[in-house]
Amino acid sequence: MLPIIFSLAWPTMLEQLMQTAVQYMDTGMVGVLGTRATAAVGATSTVNWLIGSTISAISVGFLAYISQSMGAGKKQQAKKASAQAVITVLIVGILFTILTIGLSSKVPVWMQVDPSIQRLASSYFLILYSPMLFRTANIIFGTVLRAVGDTKTPMQVGVAFNVINIVLNYFLIYSTRTVSIGGKNVLIPGAGWGVQGAAAASAIAYTIGGIAITVKLWKHPDISPKGQSFKLDKAVLKPCLKVAVPNMFQRFATSLGYVAFASMINSLGETATAAHTIANTVESAFYIPGWGMQTAAATLAGNALGANDNKKLSGLARAIMPLEIGLMVVSGGLLFIFAPVLIRLFSSDDQIISLGSTVLRMVAVSEPFYGVPIVIEGMMQGVGKTVTPFVFNVVGMWGVRILGTFVCIHMLGMGLISAWGCMIGHNLLLFILFAGHYLSGKWNPMTSAHR
């Protein structure tokens, strides 16, 4: 089982690593422009999670349906679902384009962004979300490919997207300047667009990535929608939506919680916002093992259920759980040790370095606990059980993180450290709830008690 898990997980890990590396470089390149620029970019970043996670939730329905179809040997059924994914991308992509462009001026106000940077944050948001159709294609088509065990193609497209983003950043953020290379002065042209340049670079890269993943899906030997009907098919969409809708509500509710969380932090001022943004960016790299294992868990669990192979499904759980915990112990340890060094990559402000290092070391201790629910939720997505994770995540987000942060910041007058303490409490509650559900066996639809 381990070689199969790694063959599915490592491309996703590499893809996530590249995305995180670009986040690091984006934050660092914008950070050169000052705390104001960093705050403007980071102030609406949680809305990015809200939008991205809602679209990802829709794709989970296709993941469960296609992986189970492939496990049952019903390849034609999987291809029908691929065609339905194309229709979904068009509908969802156009809808989110209209929403994000229409609300771009209001989002920074809702996020309680400092009035001095609201216009800058709004401009960044508008440019970044203009190519929503292509971003939607990237998310949903990437999941469709992973559902048939092809994690390498989304990785390749993701790497290309990130390289393009970095190169364009370099030319669009900064003005024309002279750089010394090998002892020679070289004139490097630049647009000098600053924060808007970073947004434009990402928007162009998203567009290219969306086109590339669409072409890859169309030519794929196992899951190409070519030749399929592109009319809405209730027989395919109904089971997909049965899985996707609870997951969509879960991700929307939790991401809305992230927005509320960030909004309360933004109210603490530029320093807290910048420290929070940088710490979030740094921390994201240390979740990579978890997300890679979640992809493998979802695909293999769906395959096992489709093949009606309970032994394979149970074996997957026994193999992946200790592996995930071990990886997250290592990543948490590294985060704790190198927290100050990593914060200094993005800021030279002593206050930001001190505050960011403190919250990172706090959350590093909870990394192994957070890895467990990530993997269990992946297996539950694969077998089509998304209602229970919805309940667990909403209770944890709103009952612990948001309520706790509101009390700490608005009633007790505490700061960023207390907010991250509430976030850790949220992570620990998820560990308890998911671990208990896993040990009860209720996550597995093939156990005798649930046939």
CSV table of C-alpha atoms in Angstrom, one decimal:
chain,number,residue,atom,x,y,z
A,1,MET,CA,0.0,0.0,0.0
A,2,LEU,CA,2.8,2.5,0.8
A,3,PRO,CA,4.3,2.7,-2.7
A,4,ILE,CA,0.8,3.4,-4.1
A,5,ILE,CA,0.2,6.0,-1.5
A,6,PHE,CA,3.5,7.8,-2.3
A,7,SER,CA,3.0,7.5,-6.1
A,8,LEU,CA,-0.3,9.5,-5.7
A,9,ALA,CA,0.9,11.8,-2.9
A,10,TRP,CA,4.3,13.0,-4.0
A,11,PRO,CA,3.1,14.9,-7.2
A,12,THR,CA,0.5,16.7,-5.1
A,13,MET,CA,3.1,17.5,-2.4
A,14,LEU,CA,5.5,18.9,-5.1
A,15,GLU,CA,2.7,20.9,-6.6
A,16,GLN,CA,1.8,22.3,-3.2
A,17,LEU,CA,5.5,23.0,-2.5
A,18,MET,CA,5.8,25.0,-5.7
A,19,GLN,CA,2.6,27.0,-4.9
A,20,THR,CA,3.9,27.7,-1.4
A,21,ALA,CA,7.3,28.7,-2.8
A,22,VAL,CA,5.5,31.2,-5.1
A,23,GLN,CA,3.5,32.5,-2.1
A,24,TYR,CA,6.8,32.9,-0.3
A,25,MET,CA,8.3,34.8,-3.2
A,26,ASP,CA,5.1,36.9,-3.8
A,27,THR,CA,5.1,37.9,-0.1
A,28,GLY,CA,8.8,38.6,-0.2
A,29,MET,CA,8.8,40.6,-3.4
A,30,VAL,CA,5.8,42.7,-2.3
A,31,GLY,CA,7.3,43.0,1.2
A,32,VAL,CA,10.2,44.9,-0.3
A,33,LEU,CA,7.6,47.7,-1.1
A,34,GLY,CA,6.9,48.0,2.7
A,35,THR,CA,4.4,47.0,5.4
A,36,ARG,CA,1.6,48.9,3.7
A,37,ALA,CA,1.9,46.8,0.5
A,38,THR,CA,2.2,43.5,2.5
A,39,ALA,CA,-1.0,44.4,4.5
A,40,ALA,CA,-2.9,45.4,1.3
A,41,VAL,CA,-2.1,42.0,-0.3
A,42,GLY,CA,-2.8,40.0,2.8
A,43,ALA,CA,-5.9,41.8,3.9
A,44,THR,CA,-8.1,40.0,1.4
A,45,SER,CA,-6.2,36.7,1.3
A,46,THR,CA,-8.8,34.8,3.3
A,47,VAL,CA,-11.5,35.7,0.7
A,48,ASN,CA,-9.2,33.8,-1.7
A,49,TRP,CA,-9.6,30.8,0.6
A,50,LEU,CA,-13.4,31.3,0.7
A,51,ILE,CA,-13.7,31.3,-3.1
A,52,GLY,CA,-11.1,28.6,-3.8
A,53,SER,CA,-12.4,26.2,-1.2
A,54,THR,CA,-16.0,26.6,-2.3
A,55,ILE,CA,-15.0,25.6,-5.9
A,56,SER,CA,-12.8,22.8,-4.5
A,57,ALA,CA,-15.8,21.5,-2.6
A,58,ILE,CA,-17.7,21.2,-5.8
A,59,SER,CA,-14.9,19.2,-7.3
A,60,VAL,CA,-14.9,16.7,-4.4
A,61,GLY,CA,-18.3,15.4,-5.7
A,62,PHE,CA,-16.6,14.6,-9.0
A,63,LEU,CA,-13.6,13.1,-7.2
A,64,ALA,CA,-15.8,10.6,-5.3
A,65,TYR,CA,-18.0,9.7,-8.3
A,66,ILE,CA,-15.1,9.2,-10.7
A,67,SER,CA,-12.7,7.4,-8.3
A,68,GLN,CA,-15.5,5.0,-7.4
A,69,SER,CA,-16.5,4.5,-11.1
A,70,MET,CA,-12.9,3.7,-11.9
A,71,GLY,CA,-12.6,1.3,-9.0
A,72,ALA,CA,-15.7,-0.5,-10.3
A,73,GLY,CA,-14.3,-0.7,-13.8
A,74,LYS,CA,-16.9,1.7,-15.2
A,75,LYS,CA,-14.6,3.9,-17.4
A,76,GLN,CA,-17.4,5.2,-19.6
A,77,GLN,CA,-19.4,6.4,-16.6
A,78,ALA,CA,-16.3,8.3,-15.4
A,79,LYS,CA,-16.0,10.0,-18.8
A,80,LYS,CA,-19.6,11.1,-18.6
A,81,ALA,CA,-18.7,12.7,-15.3
A,82,SER,CA,-15.8,14.5,-16.9
A,83,ALA,CA,-18.1,16.1,-19.5
A,84,GLN,CA,-20.4,17.2,-16.7
A,85,ALA,CA,-17.3,18.8,-15.0
A,86,VAL,CA,-16.8,20.9,-18.1
A,87,ILE,CA,-20.4,22.3,-17.9
A,88,THR,CA,-19.8,22.9,-14.2
A,89,VAL,CA,-16.6,24.9,-14.8
A,90,LEU,CA,-18.5,27.1,-17.3
A,91,ILE,CA,-21.4,27.8,-15.0
A,92,VAL,CA,-19.4,28.2,-11.8
A,93,GLY,CA,-16.6,30.1,-13.4
A,94,ILE,CA,-18.8,32.7,-15.0
A,95,LEU,CA,-20.9,33.1,-11.8
A,96,PHE,CA,-17.8,33.7,-9.7
A,97,THR,CA,-16.4,36.1,-12.2
A,98,ILE,CA,-19.5,38.3,-12.0
A,99,LEU,CA,-19.5,38.1,-8.2
A,100,THR,CA,-15.8,38.9,-7.5
A,101,ILE,CA,-15.6,41.8,-10.0
A,102,GLY,CA,-18.9,43.2,-8.7
A,103,LEU,CA,-17.8,43.1,-5.1
A,104,SER,CA,-14.2,44.1,-5.5
A,105,SER,CA,-14.7,47.6,-4.1
A,106,LYS,CA,-16.7,46.3,-1.1
A,107,VAL,CA,-14.5,43.4,0.1
A,108,PRO,CA,-11.8,45.5,1.7
A,109,VAL,CA,-14.5,47.5,3.6
A,110,TRP,CA,-16.1,44.3,4.9
A,111,MET,CA,-12.7,43.0,5.9
A,112,GLN,CA,-12.1,46.1,8.1
A,113,VAL,CA,-9.0,47.0,6.1
A,114,ASP,CA,-7.3,50.2,7.3
A,115,PRO,CA,-8.9,53.0,5.2
A,116,SER,CA,-5.4,54.2,4.0
A,117,ILE,CA,-5.0,50.9,2.1
A,118,GLN,CA,-8.6,50.1,1.1
A,119,ARG,CA,-8.2,51.4,-2.5
A,120,LEU,CA,-5.0,49.5,-3.0
A,121,ALA,CA,-6.4,46.3,-1.6
A,122,SER,CA,-9.5,46.7,-3.8
A,123,SER,CA,-7.4,47.2,-6.9
A,124,TYR,CA,-5.3,44.1,-6.1
A,125,PHE,CA,-8.5,42.0,-5.5
A,126,LEU,CA,-10.1,43.1,-8.8
A,127,ILE,CA,-7.1,42.3,-11.0
A,128,LEU,CA,-6.4,39.0,-9.2
A,129,TYR,CA,-10.0,37.6,-9.6
A,130,SER,CA,-10.7,38.7,-13.2
A,131,PRO,CA,-9.8,35.3,-14.7
A,132,MET,CA,-12.1,33.3,-12.4
A,133,LEU,CA,-13.2,31.0,-15.3
A,134,PHE,CA,-9.6,29.8,-15.7
A,135,ARG,CA,-9.0,29.5,-12.0
A,136,THR,CA,-12.2,27.3,-11.8
A,137,ALA,CA,-10.9,25.1,-14.6
A,138,ASN,CA,-7.6,24.7,-12.8
A,139,ILE,CA,-9.3,23.5,-9.6
A,140,ILE,CA,-12.0,21.3,-11.0
A,141,PHE,CA,-10.2,19.7,-13.9
A,142,GLY,CA,-7.1,19.1,-11.7
A,143,THR,CA,-9.4,17.2,-9.3
A,144,VAL,CA,-10.9,15.2,-12.1
A,145,LEU,CA,-7.4,14.1,-13.2
A,146,ARG,CA,-6.4,13.2,-9.6
A,147,ALA,CA,-9.6,11.1,-9.3
A,148,VAL,CA,-8.2,8.7,-12.0
A,149,GLY,CA,-4.8,8.5,-10.2
A,150,ASP,CA,-3.1,11.1,-12.5
A,151,THR,CA,-1.5,13.5,-10.0
A,152,LYS,CA,1.4,14.3,-12.2
A,153,THR,CA,-0.4,16.3,-14.9
A,154,PRO,CA,-1.9,18.8,-12.4
A,155,MET,CA,1.6,19.0,-10.8
A,156,GLN,CA,3.2,19.8,-14.2
A,157,VAL,CA,0.6,22.5,-15.0
A,158,GLY,CA,1.0,23.9,-11.4
A,159,VAL,CA,4.8,24.1,-11.7
A,160,ALA,CA,4.5,25.9,-15.1
A,161,PHE,CA,1.9,28.3,-13.7
A,162,ASN,CA,4.2,29.1,-10.7
A,163,VAL,CA,7.3,29.7,-12.8
A,164,ILE,CA,5.3,32.1,-15.1
A,165,ASN,CA,4.0,33.9,-12.0
A,166,ILE,CA,7.5,34.4,-10.6
A,167,VAL,CA,9.0,35.7,-13.8
A,168,LEU,CA,6.1,38.1,-14.4
A,169,ASN,CA,6.3,39.3,-10.8
A,170,TYR,CA,9.9,40.3,-11.4
A,171,PHE,CA,9.0,42.4,-14.5
A,172,LEU,CA,5.6,43.8,-13.4
A,173,ILE,CA,6.2,44.7,-9.7
A,174,TYR,CA,9.4,46.7,-10.0
A,175,SER,CA,10.4,49.7,-12.2
A,176,THR,CA,13.2,49.5,-14.8
A,177,ARG,CA,16.5,49.1,-12.9
A,178,THR,CA,20.1,48.2,-13.3
A,179,VAL,CA,21.3,44.9,-11.8
A,180,SER,CA,24.8,43.7,-11.4
A,181,ILE,CA,25.2,40.2,-12.9
A,182,GLY,CA,28.7,38.6,-13.0
A,183,GLY,CA,30.3,42.0,-12.5
A,184,LYS,CA,28.4,43.6,-15.3
A,185,ASN,CA,25.6,46.1,-15.0
A,186,VAL,CA,22.5,44.9,-16.8
A,187,LEU,CA,19.4,47.0,-17.5
A,188,ILE,CA,16.2,45.1,-16.4
A,189,PRO,CA,13.0,46.5,-17.8
A,190,GLY,CA,10.1,46.8,-15.4
A,191,ALA,CA,6.5,48.1,-15.4
A,192,GLY,CA,6.7,49.4,-11.8
A,193,TRP,CA,3.1,48.5,-11.0
A,194,GLY,CA,3.9,47.5,-7.4
A,195,VAL,CA,1.0,45.6,-5.7
A,196,GLN,CA,-1.1,45.8,-8.9
A,197,GLY,CA,1.8,44.2,-10.8
A,198,ALA,CA,1.8,41.2,-8.4
A,199,ALA,CA,-1.9,40.8,-9.0
A,200,ALA,CA,-1.5,41.1,-12.8
A,201,ALA,CA,1.3,38.5,-12.8
A,202,SER,CA,-0.9,36.0,-10.9
A,203,ALA,CA,-3.9,36.7,-13.2
A,204,ILE,CA,-2.0,36.0,-16.4
A,205,ALA,CA,-0.5,32.9,-14.9
A,206,TYR,CA,-3.9,31.6,-13.8
A,207,THR,CA,-5.2,32.2,-17.3
A,208,ILE,CA,-2.4,30.2,-18.9
A,209,GLY,CA,-2.7,27.4,-16.3
A,210,GLY,CA,-6.5,27.1,-16.9
A,211,ILE,CA,-6.0,26.8,-20.6
A,212,ALA,CA,-3.2,24.2,-20.2
A,213,ILE,CA,-5.2,22.0,-17.7
A,214,THR,CA,-8.2,22.1,-20.1
A,215,VAL,CA,-6.1,20.9,-23.0
A,216,LYS,CA,-4.5,18.1,-20.9
A,217,LEU,CA,-7.9,16.9,-19.8
A,218,TRP,CA,-9.3,16.9,-23.3
A,219,LYS,CA,-6.3,14.8,-24.5
A,220,HIS,CA,-6.3,12.4,-21.5
A,221,PRO,CA,-6.6,8.7,-22.5
A,222,ASP,CA,-8.6,7.7,-19.5
A,223,ILE,CA,-10.9,10.6,-18.6
A,224,SER,CA,-11.2,12.8,-21.7
A,225,PRO,CA,-14.7,14.3,-22.1
A,226,LYS,CA,-14.3,14.2,-25.9
A,227,GLY,CA,-17.3,12.6,-27.6
A,228,GLN,CA,-19.5,12.8,-24.5
A,229,SER,CA,-22.7,14.7,-24.2
A,230,PHE,CA,-22.4,18.2,-22.8
A,231,LYS,CA,-26.0,18.4,-21.7
A,232,LEU,CA,-26.8,18.4,-18.0
A,233,ASP,CA,-27.1,14.7,-16.9
A,234,LYS,CA,-29.1,14.3,-13.7
A,235,ALA,CA,-27.9,10.6,-13.3
A,236,VAL,CA,-24.3,11.8,-13.0
A,237,LEU,CA,-24.8,15.2,-11.3
A,238,LYS,CA,-27.2,14.0,-8.6
A,239,PRO,CA,-24.7,11.6,-6.8
A,240,CYS,CA,-21.9,14.2,-7.4
A,241,LEU,CA,-24.0,16.9,-5.8
A,242,LYS,CA,-25.0,14.6,-2.9
A,243,VAL,CA,-21.3,14.5,-1.9
A,244,ALA,CA,-20.4,18.1,-3.1
A,245,VAL,CA,-23.2,20.1,-1.4
A,246,PRO,CA,-22.4,19.2,2.3
A,247,ASN,CA,-18.7,19.7,1.5
A,248,MET,CA,-19.4,23.0,-0.2
A,249,PHE,CA,-21.4,24.2,2.8
A,250,GLN,CA,-18.6,23.1,5.1
A,251,ARG,CA,-15.9,24.9,3.1
A,252,PHE,CA,-18.0,28.0,2.7
A,253,ALA,CA,-18.8,28.1,6.4
A,254,THR,CA,-15.3,27.5,7.5
A,255,SER,CA,-13.8,29.8,4.9
A,256,LEU,CA,-16.3,32.5,5.9
A,257,GLY,CA,-14.9,31.8,9.4
A,258,TYR,CA,-11.4,32.5,8.1
A,259,VAL,CA,-12.7,35.8,6.6
A,260,ALA,CA,-14.3,36.7,10.0
A,261,PHE,CA,-11.1,35.7,11.7
A,262,ALA,CA,-8.9,37.8,9.4
A,263,SER,CA,-11.3,40.7,9.7
A,264,MET,CA,-10.9,40.8,13.5
A,265,ILE,CA,-7.1,40.6,13.1
A,266,ASN,CA,-7.1,43.4,10.5
A,267,SER,CA,-8.8,45.6,13.1
A,268,LEU,CA,-5.7,45.2,15.3
A,269,GLY,CA,-3.7,47.4,12.8
A,270,GLU,CA,-1.0,47.1,10.0
A,271,THR,CA,1.6,45.3,12.2
A,272,ALA,CA,-0.7,42.6,13.3
A,273,THR,CA,-2.1,42.2,9.8
A,274,ALA,CA,1.4,41.9,8.2
A,275,ALA,CA,2.6,39.5,10.9
A,276,HIS,CA,-0.5,37.3,10.5
A,277,THR,CA,-0.2,37.3,6.7
A,278,ILE,CA,3.5,36.4,6.8
A,279,ALA,CA,3.0,33.7,9.5
A,280,ASN,CA,0.1,32.2,7.5
A,281,THR,CA,2.3,32.1,4.4
A,282,VAL,CA,5.1,30.4,6.2
A,283,GLU,CA,2.8,27.9,8.0
A,284,SER,CA,1.2,26.8,4.7
A,285,ALA,CA,4.5,25.1,3.6
A,286,PHE,CA,4.3,22.8,6.6
A,287,TYR,CA,0.8,21.5,5.8
A,288,ILE,CA,2.1,20.0,2.5
A,289,PRO,CA,2.5,16.4,3.7
A,290,GLY,CA,-1.1,16.5,5.0
A,291,TRP,CA,-2.6,17.7,1.7
A,292,GLY,CA,-0.5,15.3,-0.3
A,293,MET,CA,-1.7,12.4,1.8
A,294,GLN,CA,-5.3,13.6,1.7
A,295,THR,CA,-5.3,13.4,-2.1
A,296,ALA,CA,-4.0,9.8,-2.0
A,297,ALA,CA,-6.4,8.9,0.7
A,298,ALA,CA,-9.5,10.3,-1.2
A,299,THR,CA,-8.6,8.6,-4.5
A,300,LEU,CA,-7.7,5.2,-3.0
A,301,ALA,CA,-10.7,5.2,-0.7
A,302,GLY,CA,-13.0,5.9,-3.6
A,303,ASN,CA,-11.3,3.1,-5.7
A,304,ALA,CA,-11.7,0.6,-2.8
A,305,LEU,CA,-15.3,1.4,-2.3
A,306,GLY,CA,-16.0,1.2,-6.0
A,307,ALA,CA,-14.4,-2.3,-6.1
A,308,ASN,CA,-16.3,-3.2,-2.9
A,309,ASP,CA,-12.9,-4.1,-1.3
A,310,ASN,CA,-13.2,-3.6,2.4
A,311,LYS,CA,-9.8,-5.1,3.1
A,312,LYS,CA,-8.2,-2.6,0.8
A,313,LEU,CA,-10.0,0.3,2.4
A,314,SER,CA,-9.2,-0.8,5.9
A,315,GLY,CA,-5.5,-1.4,4.9
A,316,LEU,CA,-5.3,2.1,3.5
A,317,ALA,CA,-6.4,3.6,6.8
A,318,ARG,CA,-3.9,1.5,8.8
A,319,ALA,CA,-1.0,2.4,6.4
A,320,ILE,CA,-1.6,6.1,5.9
A,321,MET,CA,-2.5,7.3,9.5
A,322,PRO,CA,0.9,6.6,11.2
A,323,LEU,CA,2.7,7.9,8.0
A,324,GLU,CA,0.8,11.1,8.2
A,325,ILE,CA,1.5,11.6,11.9
A,326,GLY,CA,5.2,11.0,11.4
A,327,LEU,CA,5.4,13.5,8.6
A,328,MET,CA,3.6,16.2,10.5
A,329,VAL,CA,5.7,15.7,13.6
A,330,VAL,CA,8.8,16.4,11.5
A,331,SER,CA,7.2,19.4,9.8
A,332,GLY,CA,6.0,20.8,13.1
A,333,GLY,CA,9.5,20.4,14.6
A,334,LEU,CA,11.1,22.2,11.7
A,335,LEU,CA,8.6,25.0,11.9
A,336,PHE,CA,9.3,25.5,15.6
A,337,ILE,CA,13.1,25.6,15.2
A,338,PHE,CA,13.2,27.8,12.1
A,339,ALA,CA,10.3,30.2,12.8
A,340,PRO,CA,12.3,33.4,13.3
A,341,VAL,CA,14.5,32.7,10.3
A,342,LEU,CA,11.5,32.1,8.1
A,343,ILE,CA,9.7,35.3,9.2
A,344,ARG,CA,12.9,37.3,8.5
A,345,LEU,CA,12.7,36.2,4.8
A,346,PHE,CA,9.7,38.5,4.4
A,347,SER,CA,10.2,41.4,6.8
A,348,SER,CA,13.0,43.3,8.6
A,349,ASP,CA,10.6,44.9,11.0
A,350,ASP,CA,11.5,43.7,14.5
A,351,GLN,CA,7.9,43.9,15.8
A,352,ILE,CA,6.7,41.7,12.9
A,353,ILE,CA,9.5,39.2,13.3
A,354,SER,CA,8.9,38.9,17.1
A,355,LEU,CA,5.1,38.6,16.8
A,356,GLY,CA,5.2,36.2,13.7
A,357,SER,CA,7.8,33.9,15.3
A,358,THR,CA,5.7,33.6,18.5
A,359,VAL,CA,2.5,32.6,16.8
A,360,LEU,CA,4.4,30.2,14.5
A,361,ARG,CA,6.0,28.4,17.4
A,362,MET,CA,2.7,28.1,19.1
A,363,VAL,CA,1.0,26.5,16.1
A,364,ALA,CA,4.0,24.2,15.4
A,365,VAL,CA,3.1,22.2,18.5
A,366,SER,CA,-0.4,21.4,17.0
A,367,GLU,CA,0.8,20.3,13.6
A,368,PRO,CA,0.8,16.5,14.2
A,369,PHE,CA,-2.8,16.8,15.7
A,370,TYR,CA,-4.0,18.7,12.7
A,371,GLY,CA,-2.6,16.1,10.2
A,372,VAL,CA,-5.0,13.4,11.5
A,373,PRO,CA,-8.3,15.1,10.6
A,374,ILE,CA,-6.9,16.1,7.2
A,375,VAL,CA,-6.3,12.4,6.2
A,376,ILE,CA,-9.5,11.1,7.8
A,377,GLU,CA,-11.5,13.7,5.9
A,378,GLY,CA,-9.8,12.7,2.7
A,379,MET,CA,-10.9,9.1,3.1
A,380,MET,CA,-14.4,10.2,3.9
A,381,GLN,CA,-14.5,12.4,0.8
A,382,GLY,CA,-13.5,9.4,-1.3
A,383,VAL,CA,-16.3,7.2,0.1
A,384,GLY,CA,-18.8,10.0,-0.3
A,385,LYS,CA,-19.3,10.8,3.4
A,386,THR,CA,-19.2,14.6,3.7
A,387,VAL,CA,-22.0,15.5,6.2
A,388,THR,CA,-20.1,14.6,9.3
A,389,PRO,CA,-17.0,16.6,8.3
A,390,PHE,CA,-19.3,19.5,7.7
A,391,VAL,CA,-20.7,19.4,11.2
A,392,PHE,CA,-17.2,18.9,12.8
A,393,ASN,CA,-15.6,21.8,10.9
A,394,VAL,CA,-18.4,24.2,11.4
A,395,VAL,CA,-18.6,23.5,15.2
A,396,GLY,CA,-14.8,23.9,15.5
A,397,MET,CA,-14.5,27.1,13.4
A,398,TRP,CA,-17.5,29.0,14.8
A,399,GLY,CA,-17.7,27.5,18.3
A,400,VAL,CA,-14.0,27.8,19.1
A,401,ARG,CA,-12.0,29.9,16.7
A,402,ILE,CA,-14.4,32.7,15.9
A,403,LEU,CA,-16.3,33.0,19.2
A,404,GLY,CA,-13.0,32.7,21.1
A,405,THR,CA,-11.2,35.3,19.0
A,406,PHE,CA,-14.2,37.7,19.3
A,407,VAL,CA,-14.1,37.4,23.1
A,408,CYS,CA,-10.3,37.8,23.3
A,409,ILE,CA,-10.0,40.8,20.9
A,410,HIS,CA,-13.2,42.7,21.3
A,411,MET,CA,-14.2,42.0,24.9
A,412,LEU,CA,-10.8,41.3,26.6
A,413,GLY,CA,-8.7,43.7,24.5
A,414,MET,CA,-6.1,41.0,23.7
A,415,GLY,CA,-4.0,40.7,20.5
A,416,LEU,CA,-2.8,38.4,17.7
A,417,ILE,CA,-1.3,35.8,20.1
A,418,SER,CA,-4.7,35.2,21.7
A,419,ALA,CA,-6.3,34.8,18.2
A,420,TRP,CA,-3.8,32.2,17.2
A,421,GLY,CA,-4.4,30.4,20.5
A,422,CYS,CA,-8.0,30.1,19.6
A,423,MET,CA,-7.0,28.7,16.2
A,424,ILE,CA,-4.9,26.0,17.9
A,425,GLY,CA,-7.9,25.2,20.1
A,426,HIS,CA,-9.9,24.7,16.9
A,427,ASN,CA,-7.3,22.4,15.5
A,428,LEU,CA,-7.2,20.3,18.6
A,429,LEU,CA,-11.0,20.0,18.7
A,430,LEU,CA,-11.0,18.7,15.1
A,431,PHE,CA,-8.4,16.1,16.1
A,432,ILE,CA,-10.6,14.8,18.9
A,433,LEU,CA,-13.8,14.7,16.8
A,434,PHE,CA,-12.2,13.1,13.7
A,435,ALA,CA,-10.1,10.6,15.7
A,436,GLY,CA,-13.1,9.5,17.7
A,437,HIS,CA,-15.2,9.1,14.5
A,438,TYR,CA,-12.4,7.1,12.9
A,439,LEU,CA,-12.0,4.8,15.9
A,440,SER,CA,-15.8,4.1,16.0
A,441,GLY,CA,-15.6,2.8,12.4
A,442,LYS,CA,-18.6,4.9,11.3
A,443,TRP,CA,-16.5,6.5,8.5
A,444,ASN,CA,-16.4,3.2,6.6
A,445,PRO,CA,-19.6,2.5,4.7
A,446,MET,CA,-18.6,-1.2,4.2
A,447,THR,CA,-18.4,-2.2,7.8
A,448,SER,CA,-21.1,-4.7,8.8
A,449,ALA,CA,-22.8,-2.3,11.1
A,450,HIS,CA,-23.6,0.1,8.2
A,451,ARG,CA,-24.5,-2.2,5.3
